[in-house]
Backbone as XML, in Angstrom:
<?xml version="1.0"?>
<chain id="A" units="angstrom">
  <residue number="1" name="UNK">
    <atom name="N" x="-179.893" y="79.878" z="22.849"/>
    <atom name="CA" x="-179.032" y="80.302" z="21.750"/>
    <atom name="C" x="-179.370" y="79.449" z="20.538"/>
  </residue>
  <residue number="2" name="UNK">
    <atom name="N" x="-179.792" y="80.523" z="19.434"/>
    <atom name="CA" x="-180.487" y="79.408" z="18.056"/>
    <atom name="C" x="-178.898" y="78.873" z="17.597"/>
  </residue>
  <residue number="3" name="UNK">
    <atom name="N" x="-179.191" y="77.710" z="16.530"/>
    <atom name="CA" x="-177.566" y="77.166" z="15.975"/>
    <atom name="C" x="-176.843" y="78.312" z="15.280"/>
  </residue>
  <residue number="4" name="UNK">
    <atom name="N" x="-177.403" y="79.449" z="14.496"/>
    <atom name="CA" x="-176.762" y="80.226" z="14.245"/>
    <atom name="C" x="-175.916" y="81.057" z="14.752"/>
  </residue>
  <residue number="5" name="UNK">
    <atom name="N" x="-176.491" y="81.218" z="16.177"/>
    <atom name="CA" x="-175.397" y="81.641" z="17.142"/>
    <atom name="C" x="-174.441" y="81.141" z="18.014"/>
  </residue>
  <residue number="6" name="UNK">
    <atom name="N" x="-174.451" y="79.931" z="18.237"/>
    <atom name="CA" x="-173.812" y="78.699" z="18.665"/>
    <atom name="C" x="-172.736" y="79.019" z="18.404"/>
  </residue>
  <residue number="7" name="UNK">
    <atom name="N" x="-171.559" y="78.919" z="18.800"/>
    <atom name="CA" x="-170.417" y="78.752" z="19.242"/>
    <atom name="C" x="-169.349" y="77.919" z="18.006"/>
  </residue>
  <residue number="8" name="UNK">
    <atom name="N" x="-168.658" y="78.460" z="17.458"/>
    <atom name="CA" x="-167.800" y="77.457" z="16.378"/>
    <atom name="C" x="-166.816" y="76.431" z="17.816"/>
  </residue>
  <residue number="9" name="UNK">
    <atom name="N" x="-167.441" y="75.688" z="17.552"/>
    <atom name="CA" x="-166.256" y="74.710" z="18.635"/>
    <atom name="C" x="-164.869" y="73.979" z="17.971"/>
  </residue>
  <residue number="10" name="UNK">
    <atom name="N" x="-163.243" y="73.599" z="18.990"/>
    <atom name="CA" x="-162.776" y="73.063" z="18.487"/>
    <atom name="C" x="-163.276" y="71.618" z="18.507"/>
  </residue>
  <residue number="11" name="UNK">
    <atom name="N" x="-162.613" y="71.145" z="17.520"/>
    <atom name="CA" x="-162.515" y="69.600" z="16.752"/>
    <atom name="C" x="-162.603" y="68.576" z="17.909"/>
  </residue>
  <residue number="12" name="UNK">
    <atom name="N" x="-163.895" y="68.091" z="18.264"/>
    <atom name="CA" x="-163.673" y="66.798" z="19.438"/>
    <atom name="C" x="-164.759" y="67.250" z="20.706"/>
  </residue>
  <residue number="13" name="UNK">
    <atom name="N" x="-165.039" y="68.649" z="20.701"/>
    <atom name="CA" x="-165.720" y="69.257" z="21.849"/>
    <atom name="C" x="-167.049" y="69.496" z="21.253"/>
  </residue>
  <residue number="14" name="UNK">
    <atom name="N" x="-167.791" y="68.735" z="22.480"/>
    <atom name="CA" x="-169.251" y="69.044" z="22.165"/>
    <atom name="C" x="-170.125" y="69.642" z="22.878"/>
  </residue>
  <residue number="15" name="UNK">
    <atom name="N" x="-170.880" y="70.364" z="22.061"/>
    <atom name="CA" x="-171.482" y="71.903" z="22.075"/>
    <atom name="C" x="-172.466" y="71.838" z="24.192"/>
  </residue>
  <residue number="16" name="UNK">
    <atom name="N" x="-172.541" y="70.185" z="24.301"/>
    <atom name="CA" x="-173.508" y="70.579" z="25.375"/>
    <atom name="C" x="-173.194" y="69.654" z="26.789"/>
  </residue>
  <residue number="17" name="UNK">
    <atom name="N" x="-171.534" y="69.448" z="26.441"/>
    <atom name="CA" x="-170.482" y="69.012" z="27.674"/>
    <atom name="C" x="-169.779" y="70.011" z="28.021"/>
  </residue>
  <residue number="18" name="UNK">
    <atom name="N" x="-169.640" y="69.476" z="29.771"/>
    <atom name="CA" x="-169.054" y="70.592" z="30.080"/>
    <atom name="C" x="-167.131" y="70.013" z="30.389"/>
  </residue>
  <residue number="19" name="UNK">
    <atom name="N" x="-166.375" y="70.841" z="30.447"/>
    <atom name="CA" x="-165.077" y="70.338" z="29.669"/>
    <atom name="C" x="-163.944" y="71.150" z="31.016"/>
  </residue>
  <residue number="20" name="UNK">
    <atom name="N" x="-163.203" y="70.810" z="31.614"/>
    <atom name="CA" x="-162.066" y="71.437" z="33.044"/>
    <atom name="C" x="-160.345" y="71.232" z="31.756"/>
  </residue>
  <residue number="21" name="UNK">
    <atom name="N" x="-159.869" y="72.213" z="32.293"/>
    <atom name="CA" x="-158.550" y="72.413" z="31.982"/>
    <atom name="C" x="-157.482" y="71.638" z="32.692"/>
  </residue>
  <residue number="22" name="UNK">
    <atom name="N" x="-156.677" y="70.718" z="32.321"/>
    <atom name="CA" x="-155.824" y="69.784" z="32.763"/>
    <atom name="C" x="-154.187" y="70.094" z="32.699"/>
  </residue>
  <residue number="23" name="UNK">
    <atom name="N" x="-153.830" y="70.615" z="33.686"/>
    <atom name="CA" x="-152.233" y="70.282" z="33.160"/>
    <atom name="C" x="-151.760" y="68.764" z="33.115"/>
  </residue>
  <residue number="24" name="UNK">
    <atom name="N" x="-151.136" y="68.739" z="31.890"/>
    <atom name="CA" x="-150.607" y="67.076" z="31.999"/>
    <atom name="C" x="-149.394" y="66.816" z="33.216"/>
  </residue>
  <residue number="25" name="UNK">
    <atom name="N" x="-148.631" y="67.946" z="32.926"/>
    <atom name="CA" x="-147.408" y="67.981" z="33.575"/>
    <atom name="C" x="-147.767" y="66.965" z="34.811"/>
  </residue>
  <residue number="26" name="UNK">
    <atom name="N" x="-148.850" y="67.618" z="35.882"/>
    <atom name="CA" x="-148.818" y="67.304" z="37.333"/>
    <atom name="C" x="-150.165" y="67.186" z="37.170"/>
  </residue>
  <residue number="27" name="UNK">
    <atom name="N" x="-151.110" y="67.355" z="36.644"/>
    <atom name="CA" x="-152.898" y="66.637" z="36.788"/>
    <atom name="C" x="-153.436" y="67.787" z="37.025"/>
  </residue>
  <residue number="28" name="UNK">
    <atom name="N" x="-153.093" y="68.954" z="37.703"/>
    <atom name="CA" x="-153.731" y="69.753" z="38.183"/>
    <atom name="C" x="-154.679" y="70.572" z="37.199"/>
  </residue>
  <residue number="29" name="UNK">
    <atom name="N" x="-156.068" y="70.613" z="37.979"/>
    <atom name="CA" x="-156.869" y="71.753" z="37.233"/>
    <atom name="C" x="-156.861" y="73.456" z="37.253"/>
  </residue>
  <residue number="30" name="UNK">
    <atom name="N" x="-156.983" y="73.956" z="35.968"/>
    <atom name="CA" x="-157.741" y="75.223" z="36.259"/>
    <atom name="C" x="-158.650" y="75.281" z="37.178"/>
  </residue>
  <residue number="31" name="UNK">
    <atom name="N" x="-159.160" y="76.420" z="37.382"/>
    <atom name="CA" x="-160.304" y="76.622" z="37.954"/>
    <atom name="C" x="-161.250" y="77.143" z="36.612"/>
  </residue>
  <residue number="32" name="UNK">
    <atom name="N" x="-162.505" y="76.787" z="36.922"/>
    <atom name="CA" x="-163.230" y="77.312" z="35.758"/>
    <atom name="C" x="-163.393" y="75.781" z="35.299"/>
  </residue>
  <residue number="33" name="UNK">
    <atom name="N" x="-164.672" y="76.274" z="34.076"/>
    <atom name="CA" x="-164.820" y="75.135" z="32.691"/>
    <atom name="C" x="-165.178" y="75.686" z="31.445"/>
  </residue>
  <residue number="34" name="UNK">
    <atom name="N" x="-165.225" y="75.384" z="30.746"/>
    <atom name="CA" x="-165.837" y="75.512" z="29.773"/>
    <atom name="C" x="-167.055" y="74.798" z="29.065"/>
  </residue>
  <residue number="35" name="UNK">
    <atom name="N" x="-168.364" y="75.581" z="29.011"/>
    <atom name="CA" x="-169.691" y="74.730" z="28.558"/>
    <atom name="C" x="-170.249" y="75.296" z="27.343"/>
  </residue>
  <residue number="36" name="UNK">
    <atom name="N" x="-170.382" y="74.940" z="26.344"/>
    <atom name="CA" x="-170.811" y="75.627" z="24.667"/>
    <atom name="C" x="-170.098" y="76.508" z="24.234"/>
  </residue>
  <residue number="37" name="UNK">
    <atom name="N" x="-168.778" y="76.308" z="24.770"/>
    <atom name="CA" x="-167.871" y="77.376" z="24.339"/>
    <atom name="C" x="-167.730" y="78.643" z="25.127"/>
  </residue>
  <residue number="38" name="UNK">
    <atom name="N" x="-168.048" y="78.514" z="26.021"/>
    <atom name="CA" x="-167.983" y="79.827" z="27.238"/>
    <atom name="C" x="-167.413" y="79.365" z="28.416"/>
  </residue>
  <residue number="39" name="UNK">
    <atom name="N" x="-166.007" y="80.447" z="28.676"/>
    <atom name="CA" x="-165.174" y="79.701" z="29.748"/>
    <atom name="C" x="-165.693" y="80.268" z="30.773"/>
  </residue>
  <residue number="40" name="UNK">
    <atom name="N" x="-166.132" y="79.294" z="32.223"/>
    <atom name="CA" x="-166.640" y="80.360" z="33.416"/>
    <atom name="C" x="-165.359" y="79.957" z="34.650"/>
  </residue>
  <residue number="41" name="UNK">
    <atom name="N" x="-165.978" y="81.100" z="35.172"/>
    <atom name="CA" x="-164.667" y="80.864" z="36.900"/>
    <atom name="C" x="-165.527" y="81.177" z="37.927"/>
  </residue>
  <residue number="42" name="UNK">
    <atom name="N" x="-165.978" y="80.257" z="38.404"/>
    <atom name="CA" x="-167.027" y="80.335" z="39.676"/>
    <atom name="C" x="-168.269" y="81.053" z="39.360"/>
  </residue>
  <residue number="43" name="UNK">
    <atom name="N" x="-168.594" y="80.143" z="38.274"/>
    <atom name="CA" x="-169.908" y="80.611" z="37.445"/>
    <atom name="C" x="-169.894" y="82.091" z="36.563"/>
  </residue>
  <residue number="44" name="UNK">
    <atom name="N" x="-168.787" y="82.828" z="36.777"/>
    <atom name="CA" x="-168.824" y="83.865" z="35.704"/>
    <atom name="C" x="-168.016" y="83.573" z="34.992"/>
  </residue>
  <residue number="45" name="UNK">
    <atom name="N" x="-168.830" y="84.001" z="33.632"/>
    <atom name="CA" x="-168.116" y="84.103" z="32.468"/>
    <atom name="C" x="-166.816" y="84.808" z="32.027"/>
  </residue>
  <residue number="46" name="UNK">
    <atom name="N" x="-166.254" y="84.170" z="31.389"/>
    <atom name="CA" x="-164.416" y="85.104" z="31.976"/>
    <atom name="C" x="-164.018" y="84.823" z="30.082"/>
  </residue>
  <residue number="47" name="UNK">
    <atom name="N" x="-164.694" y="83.758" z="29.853"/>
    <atom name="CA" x="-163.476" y="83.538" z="28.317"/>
    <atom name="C" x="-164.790" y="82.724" z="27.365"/>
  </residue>
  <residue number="48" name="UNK">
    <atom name="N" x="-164.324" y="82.671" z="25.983"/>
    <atom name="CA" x="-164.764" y="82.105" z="24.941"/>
    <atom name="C" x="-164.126" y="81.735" z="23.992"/>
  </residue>
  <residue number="49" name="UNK">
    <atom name="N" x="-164.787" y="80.659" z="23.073"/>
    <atom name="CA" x="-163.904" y="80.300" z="21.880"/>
    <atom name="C" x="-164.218" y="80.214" z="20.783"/>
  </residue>
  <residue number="50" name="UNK">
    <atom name="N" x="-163.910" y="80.768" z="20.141"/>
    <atom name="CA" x="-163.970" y="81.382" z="18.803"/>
    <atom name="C" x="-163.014" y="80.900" z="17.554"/>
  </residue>
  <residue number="51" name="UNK">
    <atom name="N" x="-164.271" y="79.760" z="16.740"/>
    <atom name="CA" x="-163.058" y="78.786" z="16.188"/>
    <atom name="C" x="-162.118" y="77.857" z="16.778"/>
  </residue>
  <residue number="52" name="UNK">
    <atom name="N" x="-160.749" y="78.417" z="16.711"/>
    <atom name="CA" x="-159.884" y="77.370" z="17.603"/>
    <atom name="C" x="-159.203" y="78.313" z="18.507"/>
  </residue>
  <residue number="53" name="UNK">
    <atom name="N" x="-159.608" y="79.339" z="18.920"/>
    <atom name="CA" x="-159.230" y="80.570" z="19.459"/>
    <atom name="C" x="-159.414" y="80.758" z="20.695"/>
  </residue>
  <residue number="54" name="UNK">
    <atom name="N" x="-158.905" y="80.740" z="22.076"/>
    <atom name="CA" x="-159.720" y="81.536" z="23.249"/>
    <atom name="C" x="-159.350" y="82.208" z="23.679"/>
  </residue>
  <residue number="55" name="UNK">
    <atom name="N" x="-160.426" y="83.127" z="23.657"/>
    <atom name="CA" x="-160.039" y="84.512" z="24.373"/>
    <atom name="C" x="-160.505" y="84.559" z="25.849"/>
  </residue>
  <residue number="56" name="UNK">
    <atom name="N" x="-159.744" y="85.141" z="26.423"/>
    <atom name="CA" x="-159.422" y="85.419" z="28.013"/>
    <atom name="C" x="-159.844" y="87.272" z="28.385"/>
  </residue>
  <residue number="57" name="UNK">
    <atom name="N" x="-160.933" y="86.775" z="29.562"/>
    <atom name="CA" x="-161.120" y="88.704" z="29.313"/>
    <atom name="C" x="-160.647" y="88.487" z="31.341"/>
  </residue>
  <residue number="58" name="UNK">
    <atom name="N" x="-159.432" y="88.271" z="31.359"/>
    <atom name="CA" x="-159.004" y="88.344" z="32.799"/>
    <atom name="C" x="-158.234" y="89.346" z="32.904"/>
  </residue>
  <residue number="59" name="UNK">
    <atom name="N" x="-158.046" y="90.027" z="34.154"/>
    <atom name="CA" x="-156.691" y="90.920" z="33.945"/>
    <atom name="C" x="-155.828" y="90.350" z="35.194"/>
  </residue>
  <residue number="60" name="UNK">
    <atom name="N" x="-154.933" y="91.348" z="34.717"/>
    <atom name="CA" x="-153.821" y="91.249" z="36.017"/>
    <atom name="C" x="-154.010" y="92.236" z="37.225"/>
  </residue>
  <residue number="61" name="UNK">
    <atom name="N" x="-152.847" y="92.481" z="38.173"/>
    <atom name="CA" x="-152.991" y="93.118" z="39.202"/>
    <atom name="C" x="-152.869" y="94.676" z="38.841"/>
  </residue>
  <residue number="62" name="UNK">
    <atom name="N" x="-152.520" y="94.656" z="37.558"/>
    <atom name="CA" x="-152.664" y="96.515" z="37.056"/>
    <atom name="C" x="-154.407" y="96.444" z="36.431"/>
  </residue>
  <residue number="63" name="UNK">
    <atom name="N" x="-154.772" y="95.924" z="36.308"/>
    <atom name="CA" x="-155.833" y="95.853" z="35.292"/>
    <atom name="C" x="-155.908" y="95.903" z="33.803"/>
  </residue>
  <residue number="64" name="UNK">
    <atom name="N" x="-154.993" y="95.258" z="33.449"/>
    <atom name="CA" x="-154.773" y="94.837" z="32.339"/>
    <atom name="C" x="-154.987" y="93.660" z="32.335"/>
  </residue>
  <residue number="65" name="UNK">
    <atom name="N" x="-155.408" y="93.099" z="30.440"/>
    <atom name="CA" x="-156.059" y="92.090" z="30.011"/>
    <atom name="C" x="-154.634" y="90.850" z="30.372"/>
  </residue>
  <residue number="66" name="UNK">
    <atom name="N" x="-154.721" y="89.803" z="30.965"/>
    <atom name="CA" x="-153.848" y="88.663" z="31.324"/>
    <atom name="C" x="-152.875" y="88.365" z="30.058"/>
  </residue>
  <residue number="67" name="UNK">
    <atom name="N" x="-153.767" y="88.133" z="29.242"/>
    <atom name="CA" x="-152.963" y="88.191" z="27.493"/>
    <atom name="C" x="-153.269" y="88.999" z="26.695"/>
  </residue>
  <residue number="68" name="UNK">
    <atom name="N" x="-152.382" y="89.554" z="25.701"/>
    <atom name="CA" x="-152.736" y="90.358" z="24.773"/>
    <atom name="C" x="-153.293" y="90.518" z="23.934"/>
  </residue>
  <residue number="69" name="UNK">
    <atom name="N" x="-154.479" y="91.426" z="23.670"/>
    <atom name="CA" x="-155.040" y="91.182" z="23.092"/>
    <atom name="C" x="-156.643" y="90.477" z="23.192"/>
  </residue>
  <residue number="70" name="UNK">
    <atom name="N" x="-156.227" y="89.898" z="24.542"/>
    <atom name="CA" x="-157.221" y="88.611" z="25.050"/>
    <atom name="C" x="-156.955" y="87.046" z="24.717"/>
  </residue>
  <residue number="71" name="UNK">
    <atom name="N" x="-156.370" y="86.819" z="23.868"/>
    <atom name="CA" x="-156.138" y="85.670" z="23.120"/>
    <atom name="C" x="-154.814" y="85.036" z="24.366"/>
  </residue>
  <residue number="72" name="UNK">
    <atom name="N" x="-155.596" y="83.756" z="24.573"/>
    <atom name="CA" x="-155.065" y="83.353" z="25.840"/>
    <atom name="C" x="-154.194" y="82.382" z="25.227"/>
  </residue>
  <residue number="73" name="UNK">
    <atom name="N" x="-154.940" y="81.472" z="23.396"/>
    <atom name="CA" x="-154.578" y="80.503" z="23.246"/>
    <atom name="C" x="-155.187" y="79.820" z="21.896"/>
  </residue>
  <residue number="74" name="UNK">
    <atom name="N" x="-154.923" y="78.385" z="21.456"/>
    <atom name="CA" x="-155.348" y="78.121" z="20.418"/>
    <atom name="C" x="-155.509" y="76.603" z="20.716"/>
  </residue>
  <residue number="75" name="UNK">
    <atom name="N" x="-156.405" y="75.778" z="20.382"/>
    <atom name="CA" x="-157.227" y="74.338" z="20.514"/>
    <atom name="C" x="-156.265" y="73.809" z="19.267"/>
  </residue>
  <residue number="76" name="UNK">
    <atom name="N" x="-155.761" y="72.565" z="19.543"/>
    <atom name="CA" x="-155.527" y="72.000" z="18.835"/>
    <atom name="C" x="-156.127" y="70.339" z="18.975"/>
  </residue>
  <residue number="77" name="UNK">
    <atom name="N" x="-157.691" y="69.951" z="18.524"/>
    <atom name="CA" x="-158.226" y="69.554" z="18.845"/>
    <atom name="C" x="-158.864" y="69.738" z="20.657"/>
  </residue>
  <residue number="78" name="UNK">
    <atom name="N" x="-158.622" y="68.409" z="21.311"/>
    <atom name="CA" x="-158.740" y="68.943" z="22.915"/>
    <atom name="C" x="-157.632" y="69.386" z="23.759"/>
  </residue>
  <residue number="79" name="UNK">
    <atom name="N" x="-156.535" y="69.957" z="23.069"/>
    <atom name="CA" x="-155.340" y="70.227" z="23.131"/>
    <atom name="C" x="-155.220" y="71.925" z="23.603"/>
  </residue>
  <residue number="80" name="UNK">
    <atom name="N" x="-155.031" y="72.649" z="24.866"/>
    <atom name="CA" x="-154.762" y="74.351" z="24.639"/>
    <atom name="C" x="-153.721" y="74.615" z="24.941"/>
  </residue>
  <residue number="81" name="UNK">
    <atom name="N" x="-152.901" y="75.090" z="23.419"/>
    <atom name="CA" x="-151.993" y="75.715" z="23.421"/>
    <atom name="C" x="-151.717" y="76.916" z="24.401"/>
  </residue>
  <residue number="82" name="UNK">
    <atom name="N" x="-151.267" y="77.322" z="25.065"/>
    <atom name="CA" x="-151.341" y="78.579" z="25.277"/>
    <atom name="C" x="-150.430" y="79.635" z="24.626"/>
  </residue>
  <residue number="83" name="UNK">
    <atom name="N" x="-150.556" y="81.304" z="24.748"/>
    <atom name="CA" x="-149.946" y="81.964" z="23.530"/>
    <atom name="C" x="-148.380" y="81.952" z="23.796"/>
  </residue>
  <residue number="84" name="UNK">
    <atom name="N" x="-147.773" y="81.723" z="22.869"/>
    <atom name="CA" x="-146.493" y="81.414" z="22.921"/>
    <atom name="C" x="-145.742" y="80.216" z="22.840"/>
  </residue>
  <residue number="85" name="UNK">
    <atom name="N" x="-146.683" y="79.156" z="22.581"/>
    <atom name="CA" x="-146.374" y="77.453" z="22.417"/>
    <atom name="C" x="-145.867" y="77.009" z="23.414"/>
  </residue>
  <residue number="86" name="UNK">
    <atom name="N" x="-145.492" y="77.390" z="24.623"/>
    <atom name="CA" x="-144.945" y="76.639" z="25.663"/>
    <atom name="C" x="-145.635" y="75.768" z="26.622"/>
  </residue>
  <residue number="87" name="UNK">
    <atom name="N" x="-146.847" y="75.703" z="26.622"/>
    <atom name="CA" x="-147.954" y="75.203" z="27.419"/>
    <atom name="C" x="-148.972" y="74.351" z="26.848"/>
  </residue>
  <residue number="88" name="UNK">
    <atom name="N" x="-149.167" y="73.413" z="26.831"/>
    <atom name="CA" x="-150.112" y="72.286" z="26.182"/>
    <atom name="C" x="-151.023" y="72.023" z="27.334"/>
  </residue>
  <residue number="89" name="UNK">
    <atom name="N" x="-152.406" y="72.524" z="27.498"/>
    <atom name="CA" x="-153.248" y="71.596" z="28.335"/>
    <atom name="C" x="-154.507" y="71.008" z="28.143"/>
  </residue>
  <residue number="90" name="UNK">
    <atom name="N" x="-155.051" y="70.026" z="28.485"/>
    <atom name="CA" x="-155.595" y="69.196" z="27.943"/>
    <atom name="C" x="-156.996" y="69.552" z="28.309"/>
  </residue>
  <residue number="91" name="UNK">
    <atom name="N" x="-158.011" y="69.128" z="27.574"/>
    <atom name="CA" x="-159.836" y="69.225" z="28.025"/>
    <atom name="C" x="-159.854" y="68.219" z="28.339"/>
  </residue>
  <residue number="92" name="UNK">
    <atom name="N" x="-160.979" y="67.885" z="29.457"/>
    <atom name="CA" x="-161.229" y="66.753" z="30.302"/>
    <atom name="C" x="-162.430" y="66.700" z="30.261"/>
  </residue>
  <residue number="93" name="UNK">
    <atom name="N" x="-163.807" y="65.801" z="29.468"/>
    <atom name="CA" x="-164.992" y="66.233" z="29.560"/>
    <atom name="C" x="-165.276" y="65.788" z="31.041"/>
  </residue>
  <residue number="94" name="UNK">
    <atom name="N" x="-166.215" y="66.439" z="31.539"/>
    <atom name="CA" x="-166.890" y="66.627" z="32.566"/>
    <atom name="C" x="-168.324" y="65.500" z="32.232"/>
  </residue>
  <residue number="95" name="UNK">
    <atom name="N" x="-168.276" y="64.271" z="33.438"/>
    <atom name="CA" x="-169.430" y="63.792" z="32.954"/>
    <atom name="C" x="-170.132" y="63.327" z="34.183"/>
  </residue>
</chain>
């Protein structure tokens, strides 16, 4: 991928670490990571981020998209909001 196509990353995340989803609450991880801005779940690609944006292409048990729209959430630095402000979880680089 040339830099032009590269990935707008949020603020703190770098383009060629790979990064796990943290709840603070209790420690626990997502499953999945995120590497140049592409979220995977057992090596497939499931989500991306766009700006400070991620979109989620998961569905539910109807087959519908998990969030609306896709938009799972918003980076506030290594910070993911999720949609609706109730959920803060953290990036953890992977090293």
């Amino acid at each position: 991928m040339s830099d032009a196509q590269s990935p707008t990353l949020p603020e703190g995340m770098k383009p060629c670490s790979m990064y796990r989803i943290q709840d603070p609450a209790d420690g626990s991880y997502w499953d999945g990571h995120f590497l140049g801005g592409i979220f995977y779940e057992n090596y497939r690609q499931m989500g991306r981020i766009t700006g400070d944006t991620f979109f989620y292409d998961g569905k539910d048990a109807d087959g519908q998209l998990s969030f609306r729209d896709g938009i799972a959430g918003n980076f506030r630095g290594l910070k993911l909001e999720l949609r609706g402000g109730m959920v803060f979880l953290d990036l953890v680089e992977v090293v």
